[in-house]
Short mmCIF file of C-alpha atoms and ligand atoms in Angstrom, two decimals:
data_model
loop_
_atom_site.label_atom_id
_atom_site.label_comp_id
_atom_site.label_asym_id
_atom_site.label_seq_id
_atom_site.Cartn_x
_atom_site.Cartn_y
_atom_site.Cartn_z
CA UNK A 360 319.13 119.24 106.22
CA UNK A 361 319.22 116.81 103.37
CA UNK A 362 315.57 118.83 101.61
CA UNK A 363 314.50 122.46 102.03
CA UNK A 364 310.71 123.09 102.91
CA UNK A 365 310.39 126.43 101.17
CA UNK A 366 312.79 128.92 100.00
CA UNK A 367 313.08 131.96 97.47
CA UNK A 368 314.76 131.70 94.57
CA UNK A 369 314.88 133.63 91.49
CA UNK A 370 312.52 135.61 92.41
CA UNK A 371 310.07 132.13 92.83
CA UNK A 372 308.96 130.49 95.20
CA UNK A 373 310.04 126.84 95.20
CA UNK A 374 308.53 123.82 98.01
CA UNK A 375 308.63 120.40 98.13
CA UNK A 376 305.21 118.73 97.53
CA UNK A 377 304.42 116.98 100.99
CA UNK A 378 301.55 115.39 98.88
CA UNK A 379 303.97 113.34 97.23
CA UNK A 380 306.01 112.46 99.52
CA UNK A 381 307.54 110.01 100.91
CA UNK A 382 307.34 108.10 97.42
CA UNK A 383 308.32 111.19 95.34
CA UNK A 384 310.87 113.73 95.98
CA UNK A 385 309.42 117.02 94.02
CA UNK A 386 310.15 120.56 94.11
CA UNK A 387 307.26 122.87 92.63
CA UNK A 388 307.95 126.70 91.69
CA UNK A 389 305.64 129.22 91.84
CA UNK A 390 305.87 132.44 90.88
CA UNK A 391 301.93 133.54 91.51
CA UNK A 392 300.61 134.54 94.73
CA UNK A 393 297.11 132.27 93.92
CA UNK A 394 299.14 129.24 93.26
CA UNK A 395 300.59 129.76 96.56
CA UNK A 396 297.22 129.89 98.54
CA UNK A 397 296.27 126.87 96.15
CA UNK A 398 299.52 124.95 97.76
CA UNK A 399 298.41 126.40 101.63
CA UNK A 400 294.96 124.67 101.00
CA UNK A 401 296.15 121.40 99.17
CA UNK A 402 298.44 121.11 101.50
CA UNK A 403 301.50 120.89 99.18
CA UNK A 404 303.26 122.84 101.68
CA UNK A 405 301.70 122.62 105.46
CA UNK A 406 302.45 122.94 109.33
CA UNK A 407 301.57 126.13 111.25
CA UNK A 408 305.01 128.01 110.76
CA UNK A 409 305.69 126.85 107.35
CA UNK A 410 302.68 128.29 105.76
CA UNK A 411 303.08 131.49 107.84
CA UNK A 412 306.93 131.36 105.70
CA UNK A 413 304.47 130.37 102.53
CA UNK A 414 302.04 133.35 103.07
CA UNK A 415 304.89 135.62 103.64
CA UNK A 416 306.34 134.71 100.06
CA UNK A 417 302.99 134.70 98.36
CA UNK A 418 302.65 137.96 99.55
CA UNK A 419 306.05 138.76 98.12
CA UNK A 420 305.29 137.44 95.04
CA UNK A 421 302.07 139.14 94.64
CA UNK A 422 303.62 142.52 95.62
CA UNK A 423 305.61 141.80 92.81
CA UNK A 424 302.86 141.05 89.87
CA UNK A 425 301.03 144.19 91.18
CA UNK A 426 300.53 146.55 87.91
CA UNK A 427 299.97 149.96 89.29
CA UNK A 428 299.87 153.28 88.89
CA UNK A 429 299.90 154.86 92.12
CA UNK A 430 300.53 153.68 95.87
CA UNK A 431 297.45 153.36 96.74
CA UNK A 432 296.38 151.33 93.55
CA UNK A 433 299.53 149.03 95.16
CA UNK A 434 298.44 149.19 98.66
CA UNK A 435 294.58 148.03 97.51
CA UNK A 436 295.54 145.23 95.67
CA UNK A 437 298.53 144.44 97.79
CA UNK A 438 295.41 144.07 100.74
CA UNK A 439 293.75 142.09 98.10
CA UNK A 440 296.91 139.56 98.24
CA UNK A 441 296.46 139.37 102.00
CA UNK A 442 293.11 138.23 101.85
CA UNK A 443 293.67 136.05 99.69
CA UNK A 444 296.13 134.15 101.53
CA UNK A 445 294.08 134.85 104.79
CA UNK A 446 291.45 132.70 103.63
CA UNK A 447 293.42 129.41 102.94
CA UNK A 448 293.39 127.39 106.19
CA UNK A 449 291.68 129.06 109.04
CA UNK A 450 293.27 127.34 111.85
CA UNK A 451 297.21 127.85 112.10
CA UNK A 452 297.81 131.43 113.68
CA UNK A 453 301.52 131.41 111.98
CA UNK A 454 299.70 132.18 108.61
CA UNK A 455 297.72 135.50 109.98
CA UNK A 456 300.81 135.95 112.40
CA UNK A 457 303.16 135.65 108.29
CA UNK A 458 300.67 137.96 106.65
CA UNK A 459 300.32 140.94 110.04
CA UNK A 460 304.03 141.16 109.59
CA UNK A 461 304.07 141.49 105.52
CA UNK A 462 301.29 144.19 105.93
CA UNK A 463 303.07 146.04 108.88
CA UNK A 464 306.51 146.35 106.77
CA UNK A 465 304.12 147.52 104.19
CA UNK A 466 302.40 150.42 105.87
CA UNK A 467 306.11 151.23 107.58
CA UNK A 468 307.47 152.04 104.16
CA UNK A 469 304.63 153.72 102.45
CA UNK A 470 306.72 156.83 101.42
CA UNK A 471 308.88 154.54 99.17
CA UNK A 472 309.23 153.87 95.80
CA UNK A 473 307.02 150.74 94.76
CA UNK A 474 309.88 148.99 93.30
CA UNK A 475 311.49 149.67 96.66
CA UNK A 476 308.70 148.36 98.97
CA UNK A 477 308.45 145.33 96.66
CA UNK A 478 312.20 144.60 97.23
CA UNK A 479 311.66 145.56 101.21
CA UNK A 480 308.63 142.62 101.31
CA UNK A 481 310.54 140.10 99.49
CA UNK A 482 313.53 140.62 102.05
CA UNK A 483 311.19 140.53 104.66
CA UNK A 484 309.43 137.17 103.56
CA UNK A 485 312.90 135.61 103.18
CA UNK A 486 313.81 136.73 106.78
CA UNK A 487 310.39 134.85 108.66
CA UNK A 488 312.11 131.90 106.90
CA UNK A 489 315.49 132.25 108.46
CA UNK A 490 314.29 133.46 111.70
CA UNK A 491 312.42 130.85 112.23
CA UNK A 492 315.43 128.24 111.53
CA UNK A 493 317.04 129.84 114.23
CA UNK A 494 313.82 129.63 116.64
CA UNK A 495 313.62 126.28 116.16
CA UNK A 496 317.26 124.90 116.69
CA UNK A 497 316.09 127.10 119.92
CA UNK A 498 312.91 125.35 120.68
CA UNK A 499 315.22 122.36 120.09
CA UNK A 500 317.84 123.12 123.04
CA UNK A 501 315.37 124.18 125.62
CA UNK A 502 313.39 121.18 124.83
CA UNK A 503 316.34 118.76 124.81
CA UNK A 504 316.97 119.41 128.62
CA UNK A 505 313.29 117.24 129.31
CA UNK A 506 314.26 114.47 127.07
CA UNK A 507 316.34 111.77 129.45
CA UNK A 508 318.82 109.62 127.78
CA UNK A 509 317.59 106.42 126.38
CA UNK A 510 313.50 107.71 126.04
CA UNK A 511 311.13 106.47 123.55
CA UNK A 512 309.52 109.40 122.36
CA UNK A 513 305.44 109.88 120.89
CA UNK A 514 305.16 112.64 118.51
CA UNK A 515 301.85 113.06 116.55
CA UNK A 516 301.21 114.39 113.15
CA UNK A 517 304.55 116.13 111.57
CA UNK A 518 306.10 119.31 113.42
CA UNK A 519 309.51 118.53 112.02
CA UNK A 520 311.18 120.33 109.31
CA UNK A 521 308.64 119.85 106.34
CA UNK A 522 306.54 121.74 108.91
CA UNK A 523 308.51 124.87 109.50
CA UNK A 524 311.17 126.52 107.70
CA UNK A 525 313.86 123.17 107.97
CA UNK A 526 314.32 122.18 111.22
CA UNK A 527 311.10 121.55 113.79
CA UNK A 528 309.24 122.06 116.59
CA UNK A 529 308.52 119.08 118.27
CA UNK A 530 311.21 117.19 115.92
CA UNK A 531 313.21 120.57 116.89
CA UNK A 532 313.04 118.92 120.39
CA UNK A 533 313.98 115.60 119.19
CA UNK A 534 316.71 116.52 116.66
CA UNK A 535 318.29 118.59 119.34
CA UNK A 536 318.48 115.75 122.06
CA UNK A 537 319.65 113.15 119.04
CA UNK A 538 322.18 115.79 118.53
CA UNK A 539 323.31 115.72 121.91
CA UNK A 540 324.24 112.49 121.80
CA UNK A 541 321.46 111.08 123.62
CA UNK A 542 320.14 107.87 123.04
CA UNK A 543 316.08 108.31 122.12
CA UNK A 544 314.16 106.56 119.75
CA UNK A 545 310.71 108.23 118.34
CA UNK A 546 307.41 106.42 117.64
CA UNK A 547 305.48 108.14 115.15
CA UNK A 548 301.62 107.67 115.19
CA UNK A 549 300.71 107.55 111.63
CA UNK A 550 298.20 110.14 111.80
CA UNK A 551 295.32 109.47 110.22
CA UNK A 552 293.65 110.61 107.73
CA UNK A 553 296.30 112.82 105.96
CA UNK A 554 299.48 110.12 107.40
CA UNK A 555 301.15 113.52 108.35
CA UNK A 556 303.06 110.49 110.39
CA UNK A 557 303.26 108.22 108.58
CA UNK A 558 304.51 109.37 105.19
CA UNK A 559 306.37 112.64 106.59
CA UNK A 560 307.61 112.30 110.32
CA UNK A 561 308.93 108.72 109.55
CA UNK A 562 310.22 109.87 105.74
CA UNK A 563 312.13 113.25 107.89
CA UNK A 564 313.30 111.06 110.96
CA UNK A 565 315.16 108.17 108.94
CA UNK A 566 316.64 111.10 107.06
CA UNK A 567 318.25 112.60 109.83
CA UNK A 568 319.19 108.76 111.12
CA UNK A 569 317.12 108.98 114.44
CA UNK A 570 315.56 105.25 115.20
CA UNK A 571 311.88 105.53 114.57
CA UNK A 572 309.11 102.87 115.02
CA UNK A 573 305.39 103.62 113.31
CA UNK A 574 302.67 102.71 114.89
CA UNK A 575 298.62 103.48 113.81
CA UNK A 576 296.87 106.10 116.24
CA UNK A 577 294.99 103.25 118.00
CA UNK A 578 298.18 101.74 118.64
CA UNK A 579 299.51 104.39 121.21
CA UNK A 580 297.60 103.66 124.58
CA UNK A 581 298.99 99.58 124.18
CA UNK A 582 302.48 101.33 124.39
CA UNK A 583 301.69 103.56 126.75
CA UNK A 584 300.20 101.20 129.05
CA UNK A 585 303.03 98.71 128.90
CA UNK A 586 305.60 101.51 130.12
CA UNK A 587 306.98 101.62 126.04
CA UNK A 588 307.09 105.22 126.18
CA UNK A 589 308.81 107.60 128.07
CA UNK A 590 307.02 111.01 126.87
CA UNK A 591 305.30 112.85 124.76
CA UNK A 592 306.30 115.85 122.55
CA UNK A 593 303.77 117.52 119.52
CA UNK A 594 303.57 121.02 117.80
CA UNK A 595 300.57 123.78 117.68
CA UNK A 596 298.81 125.49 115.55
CA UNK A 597 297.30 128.02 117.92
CA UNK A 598 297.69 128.11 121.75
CA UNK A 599 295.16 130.15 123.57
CA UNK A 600 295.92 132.54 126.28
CA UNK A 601 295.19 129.83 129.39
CA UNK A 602 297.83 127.12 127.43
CA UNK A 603 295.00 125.05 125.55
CA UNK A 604 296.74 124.03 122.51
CA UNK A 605 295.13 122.91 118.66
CA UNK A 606 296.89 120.46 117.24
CA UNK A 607 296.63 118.26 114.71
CA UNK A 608 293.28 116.35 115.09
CA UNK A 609 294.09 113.01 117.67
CA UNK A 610 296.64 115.05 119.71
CA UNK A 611 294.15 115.89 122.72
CA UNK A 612 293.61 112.05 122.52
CA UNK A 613 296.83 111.51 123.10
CA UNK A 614 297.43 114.29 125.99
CA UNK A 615 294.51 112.01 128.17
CA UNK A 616 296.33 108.99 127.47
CA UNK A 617 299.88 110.14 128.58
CA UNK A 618 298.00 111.36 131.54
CA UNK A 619 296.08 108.45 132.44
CA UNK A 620 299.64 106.51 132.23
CA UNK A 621 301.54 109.21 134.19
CA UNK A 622 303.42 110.14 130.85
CA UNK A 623 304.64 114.07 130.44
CA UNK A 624 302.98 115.53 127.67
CA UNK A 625 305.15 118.56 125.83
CA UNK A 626 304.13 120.97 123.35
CA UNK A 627 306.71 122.71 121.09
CA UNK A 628 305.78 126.11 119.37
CA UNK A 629 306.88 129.51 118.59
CA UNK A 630 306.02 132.26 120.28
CA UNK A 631 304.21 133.09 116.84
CA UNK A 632 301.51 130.33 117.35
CA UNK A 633 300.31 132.33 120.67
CA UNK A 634 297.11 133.83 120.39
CA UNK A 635 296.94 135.70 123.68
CA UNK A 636 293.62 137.47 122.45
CA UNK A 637 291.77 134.28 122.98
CA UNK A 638 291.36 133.62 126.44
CA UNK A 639 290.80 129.78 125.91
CA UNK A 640 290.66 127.02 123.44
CA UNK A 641 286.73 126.96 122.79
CA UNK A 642 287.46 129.90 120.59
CA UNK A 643 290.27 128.36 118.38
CA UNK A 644 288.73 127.89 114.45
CA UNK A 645 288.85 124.80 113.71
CA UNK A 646 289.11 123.58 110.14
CA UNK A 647 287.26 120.62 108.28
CA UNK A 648 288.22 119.55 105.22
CA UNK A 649 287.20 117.53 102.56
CA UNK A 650 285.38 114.21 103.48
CA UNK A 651 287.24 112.21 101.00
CA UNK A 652 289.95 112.82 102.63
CA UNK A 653 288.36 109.99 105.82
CA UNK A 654 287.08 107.80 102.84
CA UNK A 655 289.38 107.41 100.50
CA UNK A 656 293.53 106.49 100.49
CA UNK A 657 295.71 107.73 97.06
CA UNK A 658 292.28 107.72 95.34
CA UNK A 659 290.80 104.03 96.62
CA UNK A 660 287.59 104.04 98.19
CA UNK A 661 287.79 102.85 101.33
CA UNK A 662 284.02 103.39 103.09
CA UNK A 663 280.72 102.86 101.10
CA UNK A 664 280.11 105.55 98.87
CA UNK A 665 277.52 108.35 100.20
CA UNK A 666 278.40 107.12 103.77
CA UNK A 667 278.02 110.86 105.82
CA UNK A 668 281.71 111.69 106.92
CA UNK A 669 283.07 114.32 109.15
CA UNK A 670 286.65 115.64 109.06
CA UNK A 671 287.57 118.28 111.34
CA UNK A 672 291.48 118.87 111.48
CA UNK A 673 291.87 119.68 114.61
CA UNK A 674 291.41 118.97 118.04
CA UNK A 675 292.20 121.08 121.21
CA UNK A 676 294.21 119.58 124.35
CA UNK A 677 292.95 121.62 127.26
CA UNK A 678 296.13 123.35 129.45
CA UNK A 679 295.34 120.43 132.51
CA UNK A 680 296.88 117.73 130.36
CA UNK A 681 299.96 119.77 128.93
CA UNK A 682 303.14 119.23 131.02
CA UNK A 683 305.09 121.92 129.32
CA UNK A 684 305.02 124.54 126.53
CA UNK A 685 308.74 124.63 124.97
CA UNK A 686 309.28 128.02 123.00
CA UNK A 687 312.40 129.79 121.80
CA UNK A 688 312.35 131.82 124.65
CA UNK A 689 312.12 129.34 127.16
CA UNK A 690 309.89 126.40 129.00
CA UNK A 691 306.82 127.46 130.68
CA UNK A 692 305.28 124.71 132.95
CA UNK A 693 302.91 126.09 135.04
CA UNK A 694 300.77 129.12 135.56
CA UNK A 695 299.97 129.59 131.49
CA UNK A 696 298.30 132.48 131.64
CA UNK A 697 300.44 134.78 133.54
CA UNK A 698 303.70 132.81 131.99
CA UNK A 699 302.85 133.19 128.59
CA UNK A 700 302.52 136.83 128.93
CA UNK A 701 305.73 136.54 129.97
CA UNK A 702 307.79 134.40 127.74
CA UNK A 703 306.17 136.25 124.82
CA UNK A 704 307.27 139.69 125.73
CA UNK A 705 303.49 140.63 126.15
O1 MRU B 1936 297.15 119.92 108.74
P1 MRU B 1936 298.60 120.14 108.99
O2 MRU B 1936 299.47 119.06 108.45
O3 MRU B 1936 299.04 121.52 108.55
O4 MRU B 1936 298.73 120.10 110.58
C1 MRU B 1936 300.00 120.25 111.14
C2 MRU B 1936 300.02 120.13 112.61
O5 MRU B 1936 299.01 119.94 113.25
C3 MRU B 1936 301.33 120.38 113.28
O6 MRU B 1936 301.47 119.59 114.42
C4 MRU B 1936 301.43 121.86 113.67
O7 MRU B 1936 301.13 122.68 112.59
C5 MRU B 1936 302.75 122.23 114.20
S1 MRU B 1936 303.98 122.23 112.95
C6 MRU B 1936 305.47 122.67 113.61
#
């Protein structure tokens, strides 16, 4: 990969600023835990696993700071860390899957020394990142196998490598079948209001060399209609127990118009963004951010000011319009709720 997402260094934290992107190509360093959960919310870094790698860190980085006295002194404030970082975006289960794990390796070492518990949770944090590299460039060969030669491929929003720890979910899938030698061109929606598409899939896709065509959201049903594309393939934030998938907010829009045109509709995730204690989507947080966020673009108003805006981040594709769930572990295409159970080891 020609950028890293996130990564530990020097005992810091350093990510590229996805705000500034694709006109700027900065690296930030952080070596406070708040300043993390400041980057999770202003979206510096962002995508469901990379913030669960970002929380992880932050965590680590907190452990570190922690002035204390005795373990539980550490193991209060340590809890205070978590929250903190729980309370950033409420919608990706990667981050509260990124902090569970931090806590758990905690609580497993107890009876060490502090200085040894702070070196176990930075080793830990740098490990989410790695593993998940690897379950990606897995997502990516199971999901190759449904991509024919020569496709035209819709993604929405960015799953790609800015998202996770380098590599991608749904641009996992695409990488891997570009990678195979296989013919495919991608056409990003832009992604409105945060251009997740525009200014991140398109800046990570021409990177990497693979032929990609932008359109704007309203865009995708002309192509669809006219037989343009061949399928679909988008990431997750959190997939309920029955398959029904949040995703970035104009994805279940897209899932009815890839059905209404007879297109398959893929979802690419982790086994991390299952939340099998929700029985269905209705229960899936959804975040909503900022209103100017709809009205204005790099700071230029573009709707009268004091017009009443809603922005909700997310939208949820019920299971009926998903083709196929690709995880690391495997495709599941029917029957979510027992198969699920399944491919997650549940
Ligand atoms: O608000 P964002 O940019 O964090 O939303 C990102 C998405 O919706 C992604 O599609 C999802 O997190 C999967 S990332 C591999």
């Amino acid at each position: 990969m020609s950028f890293r997402t996130i990564e530990w260094r020097d005992d810091a934290v350093i990510m590229i600023d996805q705000t500034r992107l694709p006109g700027e190509e900065i690296y930030n360093t952080y070596t406070d835990f708040k300043a993390v959960a400041d980057a999770i919310r202003g979206m510096i870094i962002r995508g469901a696993p990379a913030i669960g790698v970002a929380a992880a860190m932050g965590i680590a980085l907190g452990a570190r700071n922690i002035i204390a006295d005795t373990h539980e002194s550490f193991f209060r404030q340590l809890e205070n860390v978590c929250d903190v970082m729980a309370h950033t975006r409420p919608t990706a289960i990667n981050l509260f899957w990124g902090i569970q794990r931090m806590r758990q390796v905690a609580e497993a070492n107890r009876d060490k020394k502090l200085e040894q518990i702070r070196e176990i949770l930075k080793k830990e944090a740098i490990r989410i990142e790695e593993e998940d590299l690897t379950i990606c460039r897995n997502i990516g060969k199971w999901g190759a196998t449904l991509i024919p030669e020569g496709a035209t491929v819709l993604t929405h929003c960015n799953a790609g490598g800015l998202a996770t720890a380098g590599y991608g979910t749904a641009l996992g899938v695409i990488r891997a079948a570009h990678e195979a030698g296989k013919n495919i061109r991608v056409f990003a929606d832009e992604t409105r209001p945060w251009l997740q598409g525009a200014r991140l899939t398109a800046w990570e896709l021409m990177k990497a060399g693979i032929p990609t065509t932008l359109i704007s959201d309203n865009m995708a049903g002309f192509f669809m209609q006219r037989g343009e594309i061949t399928c679909c393939v988008v990431g997750a934030d959190r997939i309920a127990a029955n398959g029904d998938t949040a995703n970035k907010i104009g994805t279940y829009s897209v899932a009815v118009l890839a059905k209404e045109n007879n297109i398959p509709f893929y979802v690419a995730a982790p086994v991390s963004t299952l939340d099998l204690t929700l029985s269905d989507g209705s229960k899936i947080p959804i975040e909503e951010r900022p209103a100017s966020e709809v009205t204005h673009i790099k700071g230029i108003a573009i709707a009268p000011e004091g017009v009443s805006v809603r922005n909700p981040s997310f939208d949820v594709t019920p299971a009926r319009y998903i083709s196929a769930i690709i995880t690391e572990n495997g495709i599941v295409k029917d029957d979510f709720r027992t198969e699920l159970r399944r491919i997650a080891g549940a």
